[in-house]
């Protein structure tokens, strides 16, 4: 009788949803909620090799006057802004072109565009470091020599180092974002274009009044993940400068600074404070952009 009750309980329509959701809840609690709470607790402590001392908000107060942290924060924000400016409009344009009739062998182009994302960041970062090296053998300095210009120290100057980092980023992720936008275009009803063409709409009007508005959900998604990826960027910078010590910290990011303080200098309490601040910044920026584009208002409605 008891076995029958247990069997009925397992097959109950009220219990079954919770059984299926339970693995996600457990993983979410173990791998997200617990580390988040632990990071916040550790950010209020001074952690040594074998000791832990509660210091309250001292680590956060230290961040206010930490010039290296301010440099890393500015670098990450600049990188995020530039990557969003490059990795949203251009992939969208490429997707529209790929979705048209002008491009042949679309499957081949899709595969070629996705290959960079499959390449290891370690390998791609090393290749781009060799490409932008200050020596004459680097591809960029070979190009400079062909133009009759002297060799340039690309990774030791602020603006040229940003060009190198953004070039690496665009090479890796342009294809991925293009595929996102192509998926969004597939969801648009083609009869809308046909009706607009009958009414005399040109290509510019089709893009402005049909493609752009109906691609809004995809654009918001790509923008959101681009903001997160920009603020969380670390390994690309680490490999491009062959370490976490770029000249005058021109390539140092927030995550790079977190790694430097937590791993290299064994100051986990301060590193956790940096991580908590990074999380808050990412949440605030994403909530602002979701509010500006009307997503939060639509959810409430």
mmCIF file of C-alpha atoms in Angstrom:
data_model
loop_
_atom_site.group_PDB
_atom_site.id
_atom_site.type_symbol
_atom_site.label_atom_id
_atom_site.label_comp_id
_atom_site.label_asym_id
_atom_site.label_seq_id
_atom_site.Cartn_x
_atom_site.Cartn_y
_atom_site.Cartn_z
ATOM 1 C CA UNK A 1 0.000 0.000 0.000
ATOM 2 C CA UNK A 2 2.819 2.406 0.884
ATOM 3 C CA UNK A 3 4.630 1.583 -2.369
ATOM 4 C CA UNK A 4 1.473 2.382 -4.304
ATOM 5 C CA UNK A 5 1.181 5.747 -2.549
ATOM 6 C CA UNK A 6 4.806 6.579 -3.368
ATOM 7 C CA UNK A 7 4.283 5.632 -7.012
ATOM 8 C CA UNK A 8 1.165 7.789 -7.197
ATOM 9 C CA UNK A 9 3.104 10.648 -5.592
ATOM 10 C CA UNK A 10 5.901 10.420 -8.183
ATOM 11 C CA UNK A 11 3.416 10.389 -11.068
ATOM 12 C CA UNK A 12 1.320 13.179 -9.603
ATOM 13 C CA UNK A 13 0.809 16.163 -11.917
ATOM 14 C CA UNK A 14 1.356 18.482 -8.959
ATOM 15 C CA UNK A 15 4.668 16.945 -7.907
ATOM 16 C CA UNK A 16 6.145 16.164 -11.363
ATOM 17 C CA UNK A 17 6.965 19.806 -12.314
ATOM 18 C CA UNK A 18 8.949 20.274 -9.099
ATOM 19 C CA UNK A 19 10.842 17.020 -9.728
ATOM 20 C CA UNK A 20 11.913 18.225 -13.172
ATOM 21 C CA UNK A 21 12.853 21.700 -11.916
ATOM 22 C CA UNK A 22 14.736 20.399 -8.860
ATOM 23 C CA UNK A 23 18.081 19.682 -10.657
ATOM 24 C CA UNK A 24 18.180 23.264 -11.968
ATOM 25 C CA UNK A 25 17.343 24.696 -8.542
ATOM 26 C CA UNK A 26 20.090 22.626 -6.895
ATOM 27 C CA UNK A 27 22.690 23.638 -9.503
ATOM 28 C CA UNK A 28 21.586 27.273 -9.325
ATOM 29 C CA UNK A 29 21.894 27.289 -5.542
ATOM 30 C CA UNK A 30 25.285 25.538 -5.454
ATOM 31 C CA UNK A 31 27.009 27.233 -8.391
ATOM 32 C CA UNK A 32 25.452 30.736 -8.307
ATOM 33 C CA UNK A 33 23.677 31.667 -5.062
ATOM 34 C CA UNK A 34 26.259 30.154 -2.701
ATOM 35 C CA UNK A 35 29.328 31.663 -4.520
ATOM 36 C CA UNK A 36 27.553 35.035 -4.676
ATOM 37 C CA UNK A 37 26.835 35.079 -0.953
ATOM 38 C CA UNK A 38 30.344 33.806 -0.171
ATOM 39 C CA UNK A 39 31.907 36.526 -2.338
ATOM 40 C CA UNK A 40 29.950 39.237 -0.564
ATOM 41 C CA UNK A 41 30.929 37.859 2.863
ATOM 42 C CA UNK A 42 34.600 37.561 1.829
ATOM 43 C CA UNK A 43 34.552 41.141 0.501
ATOM 44 C CA UNK A 44 34.044 42.320 4.099
ATOM 45 C CA UNK A 45 37.058 40.402 5.348
ATOM 46 C CA UNK A 46 40.830 40.553 5.222
ATOM 47 C CA UNK A 47 41.877 37.056 4.222
ATOM 48 C CA UNK A 48 45.369 35.755 4.786
ATOM 49 C CA UNK A 49 46.942 32.370 4.206
ATOM 50 C CA UNK A 50 45.327 30.833 7.308
ATOM 51 C CA UNK A 51 43.456 33.762 8.907
ATOM 52 C CA UNK A 52 40.248 35.689 8.222
ATOM 53 C CA UNK A 53 39.485 39.027 9.858
ATOM 54 C CA UNK A 54 36.246 40.994 9.536
ATOM 55 C CA UNK A 55 36.951 44.544 8.320
ATOM 56 C CA UNK A 56 33.469 45.697 7.305
ATOM 57 C CA UNK A 57 33.411 48.092 4.342
ATOM 58 C CA UNK A 58 37.132 48.812 4.474
ATOM 59 C CA UNK A 59 37.796 47.038 1.165
ATOM 60 C CA UNK A 60 35.104 49.082 -0.558
ATOM 61 C CA UNK A 61 36.456 52.346 0.881
ATOM 62 C CA UNK A 62 39.881 51.390 -0.435
ATOM 63 C CA UNK A 63 38.433 51.012 -3.938
ATOM 64 C CA UNK A 64 37.382 54.669 -3.922
ATOM 65 C CA UNK A 65 41.017 55.802 -3.777
ATOM 66 C CA UNK A 66 42.592 52.937 -5.744
ATOM 67 C CA UNK A 67 43.916 54.541 -8.958
ATOM 68 C CA UNK A 68 44.769 51.187 -10.524
ATOM 69 C CA UNK A 69 41.168 50.038 -10.044
ATOM 70 C CA UNK A 70 39.913 53.282 -11.595
ATOM 71 C CA UNK A 71 42.175 52.690 -14.613
ATOM 72 C CA UNK A 72 40.922 49.117 -14.975
ATOM 73 C CA UNK A 73 37.311 50.303 -14.671
ATOM 74 C CA UNK A 74 37.768 52.955 -17.374
ATOM 75 C CA UNK A 75 39.494 50.442 -19.655
ATOM 76 C CA UNK A 76 36.650 47.937 -19.257
ATOM 77 C CA UNK A 77 33.954 50.557 -19.855
ATOM 78 C CA UNK A 78 35.738 51.863 -22.956
ATOM 79 C CA UNK A 79 36.152 48.332 -24.270
ATOM 80 C CA UNK A 80 32.466 47.579 -23.630
ATOM 81 C CA UNK A 81 31.269 50.733 -25.405
ATOM 82 C CA UNK A 82 33.468 50.163 -28.464
ATOM 83 C CA UNK A 83 32.604 46.475 -28.767
ATOM 84 C CA UNK A 84 28.874 47.246 -28.590
ATOM 85 C CA UNK A 85 29.333 49.966 -31.224
ATOM 86 C CA UNK A 86 31.099 47.498 -33.539
ATOM 87 C CA UNK A 87 29.497 44.141 -32.771
ATOM 88 C CA UNK A 88 25.856 45.147 -33.176
ATOM 89 C CA UNK A 89 25.415 47.288 -36.332
ATOM 90 C CA UNK A 90 27.973 45.486 -38.506
ATOM 91 C CA UNK A 91 26.804 41.917 -37.747
ATOM 92 C CA UNK A 92 23.242 43.118 -38.315
ATOM 93 C CA UNK A 93 24.252 44.481 -41.730
ATOM 94 C CA UNK A 94 26.086 41.267 -42.595
ATOM 95 C CA UNK A 95 23.048 39.224 -41.554
ATOM 96 C CA UNK A 96 20.752 41.276 -43.802
ATOM 97 C CA UNK A 97 23.148 40.811 -46.723
ATOM 98 C CA UNK A 98 23.447 37.077 -46.032
ATOM 99 C CA UNK A 99 19.662 36.782 -45.849
ATOM 100 C CA UNK A 100 19.282 38.359 -49.281
ATOM 101 C CA UNK A 101 19.683 36.820 -52.716
ATOM 102 C CA UNK A 102 23.045 38.422 -53.489
ATOM 103 C CA UNK A 103 25.112 35.979 -51.424
ATOM 104 C CA UNK A 104 25.634 32.464 -52.760
ATOM 105 C CA UNK A 105 26.824 29.373 -50.824
ATOM 106 C CA UNK A 106 25.375 30.754 -47.569
ATOM 107 C CA UNK A 107 26.173 27.591 -45.635
ATOM 108 C CA UNK A 108 29.870 27.926 -46.449
ATOM 109 C CA UNK A 109 29.915 31.572 -45.346
ATOM 110 C CA UNK A 110 28.137 30.739 -42.087
ATOM 111 C CA UNK A 111 30.685 28.051 -41.288
ATOM 112 C CA UNK A 112 33.608 30.351 -42.121
ATOM 113 C CA UNK A 113 32.245 33.159 -39.946
ATOM 114 C CA UNK A 114 31.804 30.840 -36.966
ATOM 115 C CA UNK A 115 35.295 29.294 -37.120
ATOM 116 C CA UNK A 116 37.030 32.161 -35.179
ATOM 117 C CA UNK A 117 34.698 31.617 -32.209
ATOM 118 C CA UNK A 118 35.803 27.970 -32.076
ATOM 119 C CA UNK A 119 39.460 28.974 -31.920
ATOM 120 C CA UNK A 120 41.004 28.954 -28.452
ATOM 121 C CA UNK A 121 41.456 32.407 -26.915
ATOM 122 C CA UNK A 122 45.005 31.377 -25.982
ATOM 123 C CA UNK A 123 45.871 30.637 -29.609
ATOM 124 C CA UNK A 124 44.093 33.659 -31.092
ATOM 125 C CA UNK A 125 45.552 35.985 -28.442
ATOM 126 C CA UNK A 126 49.051 34.698 -29.160
ATOM 127 C CA UNK A 127 48.578 35.125 -32.909
ATOM 128 C CA UNK A 128 47.377 38.705 -32.518
ATOM 129 C CA UNK A 129 50.253 39.475 -30.132
ATOM 130 C CA UNK A 130 52.670 38.327 -32.842
ATOM 131 C CA UNK A 131 50.736 40.318 -35.423
ATOM 132 C CA UNK A 132 50.939 43.547 -33.391
ATOM 133 C CA UNK A 133 54.461 43.018 -32.056
ATOM 134 C CA UNK A 134 56.843 45.973 -32.008
ATOM 135 C CA UNK A 135 59.428 44.035 -34.038
ATOM 136 C CA UNK A 136 59.749 44.497 -37.784
ATOM 137 C CA UNK A 137 58.671 40.901 -38.413
ATOM 138 C CA UNK A 138 55.127 41.546 -37.129
ATOM 139 C CA UNK A 139 52.448 41.684 -39.836
ATOM 140 C CA UNK A 140 51.359 45.205 -38.903
ATOM 141 C CA UNK A 141 54.934 46.520 -39.043
ATOM 142 C CA UNK A 142 55.495 44.670 -42.327
ATOM 143 C CA UNK A 143 52.499 46.625 -43.629
ATOM 144 C CA UNK A 144 53.970 49.827 -42.197
ATOM 145 C CA UNK A 145 57.257 49.122 -43.982
ATOM 146 C CA UNK A 146 55.391 48.534 -47.251
ATOM 147 C CA UNK A 147 53.850 51.992 -46.828
ATOM 148 C CA UNK A 148 57.292 53.504 -46.167
ATOM 149 C CA UNK A 149 56.617 54.092 -42.471
ATOM 150 C CA UNK A 150 58.790 53.077 -39.488
ATOM 151 C CA UNK A 151 57.950 50.191 -37.153
ATOM 152 C CA UNK A 152 55.469 51.071 -34.390
ATOM 153 C CA UNK A 153 55.105 49.820 -30.811
ATOM 154 C CA UNK A 154 51.441 48.870 -31.146
ATOM 155 C CA UNK A 155 50.931 47.303 -27.715
ATOM 156 C CA UNK A 156 52.717 50.042 -25.770
ATOM 157 C CA UNK A 157 50.503 52.962 -26.809
ATOM 158 C CA UNK A 158 46.958 53.431 -25.482
ATOM 159 C CA UNK A 159 44.994 54.011 -28.674
ATOM 160 C CA UNK A 160 46.819 51.455 -30.824
ATOM 161 C CA UNK A 161 46.552 48.838 -28.096
ATOM 162 C CA UNK A 162 42.786 49.406 -28.062
ATOM 163 C CA UNK A 163 42.736 48.875 -31.823
ATOM 164 C CA UNK A 164 44.574 45.570 -31.390
ATOM 165 C CA UNK A 165 42.199 44.401 -28.641
ATOM 166 C CA UNK A 166 39.091 45.442 -30.567
ATOM 167 C CA UNK A 167 40.394 43.777 -33.729
ATOM 168 C CA UNK A 168 40.829 40.528 -31.808
ATOM 169 C CA UNK A 169 37.350 40.849 -30.328
ATOM 170 C CA UNK A 170 35.677 41.610 -33.671
ATOM 171 C CA UNK A 171 37.522 38.758 -35.369
ATOM 172 C CA UNK A 172 36.242 36.305 -32.761
ATOM 173 C CA UNK A 173 32.633 37.430 -32.268
ATOM 174 C CA UNK A 174 31.393 39.111 -35.449
ATOM 175 C CA UNK A 175 30.391 35.765 -36.946
ATOM 176 C CA UNK A 176 28.537 34.675 -33.789
ATOM 177 C CA UNK A 177 26.491 37.881 -33.604
ATOM 178 C CA UNK A 178 25.778 37.644 -37.332
ATOM 179 C CA UNK A 179 24.271 34.197 -36.785
ATOM 180 C CA UNK A 180 22.139 35.597 -33.944
ATOM 181 C CA UNK A 181 20.738 38.274 -36.245
ATOM 182 C CA UNK A 182 20.212 35.761 -39.043
ATOM 183 C CA UNK A 183 18.115 33.678 -36.651
ATOM 184 C CA UNK A 184 16.083 36.792 -35.857
ATOM 185 C CA UNK A 185 15.559 37.502 -39.550
ATOM 186 C CA UNK A 186 14.225 33.981 -40.092
ATOM 187 C CA UNK A 187 11.415 34.745 -37.633
ATOM 188 C CA UNK A 188 10.197 37.743 -39.686
ATOM 189 C CA UNK A 189 7.234 36.983 -41.945
ATOM 190 C CA UNK A 190 8.381 37.449 -45.556
ATOM 191 C CA UNK A 191 4.885 38.504 -46.627
ATOM 192 C CA UNK A 192 5.477 41.807 -44.835
ATOM 193 C CA UNK A 193 8.302 42.599 -47.259
ATOM 194 C CA UNK A 194 6.208 41.544 -50.246
ATOM 195 C CA UNK A 195 3.293 43.739 -49.155
ATOM 196 C CA UNK A 196 5.591 46.712 -48.589
ATOM 197 C CA UNK A 197 7.196 46.257 -52.008
ATOM 198 C CA UNK A 198 3.765 46.265 -53.643
ATOM 199 C CA UNK A 199 3.084 49.580 -51.891
ATOM 200 C CA UNK A 200 6.314 50.964 -53.405
ATOM 201 C CA UNK A 201 8.741 50.700 -50.471
ATOM 202 C CA UNK A 202 12.440 50.657 -51.358
ATOM 203 C CA UNK A 203 15.223 48.674 -49.663
ATOM 204 C CA UNK A 204 16.021 51.466 -47.195
ATOM 205 C CA UNK A 205 12.380 51.722 -46.123
ATOM 206 C CA UNK A 206 12.069 47.945 -45.791
ATOM 207 C CA UNK A 207 15.062 47.885 -43.458
ATOM 208 C CA UNK A 208 13.958 50.913 -41.433
ATOM 209 C CA UNK A 209 10.271 50.113 -40.961
ATOM 210 C CA UNK A 210 10.223 46.289 -40.989
ATOM 211 C CA UNK A 211 13.639 44.762 -40.297
ATOM 212 C CA UNK A 212 14.825 47.051 -37.497
ATOM 213 C CA UNK A 213 11.595 47.020 -35.416
ATOM 214 C CA UNK A 214 11.089 43.261 -35.743
ATOM 215 C CA UNK A 215 14.755 42.571 -34.914
ATOM 216 C CA UNK A 216 14.399 44.427 -31.603
ATOM 217 C CA UNK A 217 14.268 41.276 -29.388
ATOM 218 C CA UNK A 218 17.420 39.892 -31.037
ATOM 219 C CA UNK A 219 19.168 43.280 -30.798
ATOM 220 C CA UNK A 220 18.352 43.549 -27.087
ATOM 221 C CA UNK A 221 19.694 40.051 -26.486
ATOM 222 C CA UNK A 222 22.926 40.722 -28.394
ATOM 223 C CA UNK A 223 23.374 44.063 -26.607
ATOM 224 C CA UNK A 224 22.861 42.448 -23.191
ATOM 225 C CA UNK A 225 25.381 39.656 -23.740
ATOM 226 C CA UNK A 226 27.817 42.139 -25.334
ATOM 227 C CA UNK A 227 27.712 44.343 -22.229
ATOM 228 C CA UNK A 228 28.327 41.351 -20.002
ATOM 229 C CA UNK A 229 31.132 40.028 -22.230
ATOM 230 C CA UNK A 230 32.769 43.446 -22.423
ATOM 231 C CA UNK A 231 32.843 43.946 -18.661
ATOM 232 C CA UNK A 232 33.933 40.333 -18.047
ATOM 233 C CA UNK A 233 36.732 40.342 -20.646
ATOM 234 C CA UNK A 234 40.046 39.074 -19.283
ATOM 235 C CA UNK A 235 41.766 36.282 -21.202
ATOM 236 C CA UNK A 236 42.021 38.226 -24.483
ATOM 237 C CA UNK A 237 43.897 41.032 -22.728
ATOM 238 C CA UNK A 238 45.972 38.571 -20.706
ATOM 239 C CA UNK A 239 47.165 36.761 -23.850
ATOM 240 C CA UNK A 240 47.654 39.900 -25.942
ATOM 241 C CA UNK A 241 50.152 41.281 -23.424
ATOM 242 C CA UNK A 242 51.506 37.849 -22.462
ATOM 243 C CA UNK A 243 50.495 38.432 -18.853
ATOM 244 C CA UNK A 244 48.558 40.811 -16.643
ATOM 245 C CA UNK A 245 51.137 43.625 -16.635
ATOM 246 C CA UNK A 246 50.647 45.862 -19.653
ATOM 247 C CA UNK A 247 52.608 49.167 -19.925
ATOM 248 C CA UNK A 248 50.995 51.751 -17.609
ATOM 249 C CA UNK A 249 48.067 49.313 -17.243
ATOM 250 C CA UNK A 250 46.703 50.245 -20.682
ATOM 251 C CA UNK A 251 45.337 46.716 -21.114
ATOM 252 C CA UNK A 252 44.248 46.037 -17.535
ATOM 253 C CA UNK A 253 40.540 45.206 -17.103
ATOM 254 C CA UNK A 254 38.402 44.849 -13.987
ATOM 255 C CA UNK A 255 38.567 41.067 -14.124
ATOM 256 C CA UNK A 256 42.297 41.310 -14.768
ATOM 257 C CA UNK A 257 42.680 43.459 -11.665
ATOM 258 C CA UNK A 258 40.565 40.985 -9.695
ATOM 259 C CA UNK A 259 42.910 38.209 -10.814
ATOM 260 C CA UNK A 260 45.978 40.278 -9.934
ATOM 261 C CA UNK A 261 44.798 41.062 -6.402
ATOM 262 C CA UNK A 262 43.227 37.697 -5.657
ATOM 263 C CA UNK A 263 45.619 35.231 -7.296
ATOM 264 C CA UNK A 264 48.906 37.053 -7.793
ATOM 265 C CA UNK A 265 48.878 39.055 -4.547
ATOM 266 C CA UNK A 266 46.780 36.621 -2.473
ATOM 267 C CA UNK A 267 44.362 39.330 -1.339
ATOM 268 C CA UNK A 268 41.065 37.479 -1.788
ATOM 269 C CA UNK A 269 39.007 39.833 0.383
ATOM 270 C CA UNK A 270 39.880 42.847 -1.766
ATOM 271 C CA UNK A 271 39.463 40.808 -4.965
ATOM 272 C CA UNK A 272 35.954 39.802 -3.873
ATOM 273 C CA UNK A 273 35.122 43.471 -3.296
ATOM 274 C CA UNK A 274 36.229 44.174 -6.876
ATOM 275 C CA UNK A 275 34.023 41.306 -8.076
ATOM 276 C CA UNK A 276 30.964 42.552 -6.181
ATOM 277 C CA UNK A 277 31.421 46.051 -7.604
ATOM 278 C CA UNK A 278 31.761 44.584 -11.107
ATOM 279 C CA UNK A 279 28.510 42.646 -10.645
ATOM 280 C CA UNK A 280 26.671 45.765 -9.458
ATOM 281 C CA UNK A 281 27.992 47.811 -12.398
ATOM 282 C CA UNK A 282 26.934 45.121 -14.899
ATOM 283 C CA UNK A 283 23.447 44.895 -13.355
ATOM 284 C CA UNK A 284 22.966 48.671 -13.298
ATOM 285 C CA UNK A 285 24.078 49.119 -16.921
ATOM 286 C CA UNK A 286 21.871 46.278 -18.155
ATOM 287 C CA UNK A 287 18.836 47.468 -16.187
ATOM 288 C CA UNK A 288 19.325 50.976 -17.602
ATOM 289 C CA UNK A 289 19.546 49.742 -21.196
ATOM 290 C CA UNK A 290 16.576 47.387 -20.709
ATOM 291 C CA UNK A 291 14.584 50.294 -19.271
ATOM 292 C CA UNK A 292 15.549 52.648 -22.112
ATOM 293 C CA UNK A 293 14.526 50.193 -24.831
ATOM 294 C CA UNK A 294 11.199 49.464 -23.102
ATOM 295 C CA UNK A 295 11.796 45.814 -22.217
ATOM 296 C CA UNK A 296 11.128 46.219 -18.491
ATOM 297 C CA UNK A 297 7.954 48.173 -19.194
ATOM 298 C CA UNK A 298 6.737 45.463 -21.575
ATOM 299 C CA UNK A 299 7.355 42.802 -18.898
ATOM 300 C CA UNK A 300 5.279 44.770 -16.350
ATOM 301 C CA UNK A 301 2.453 45.195 -18.841
#
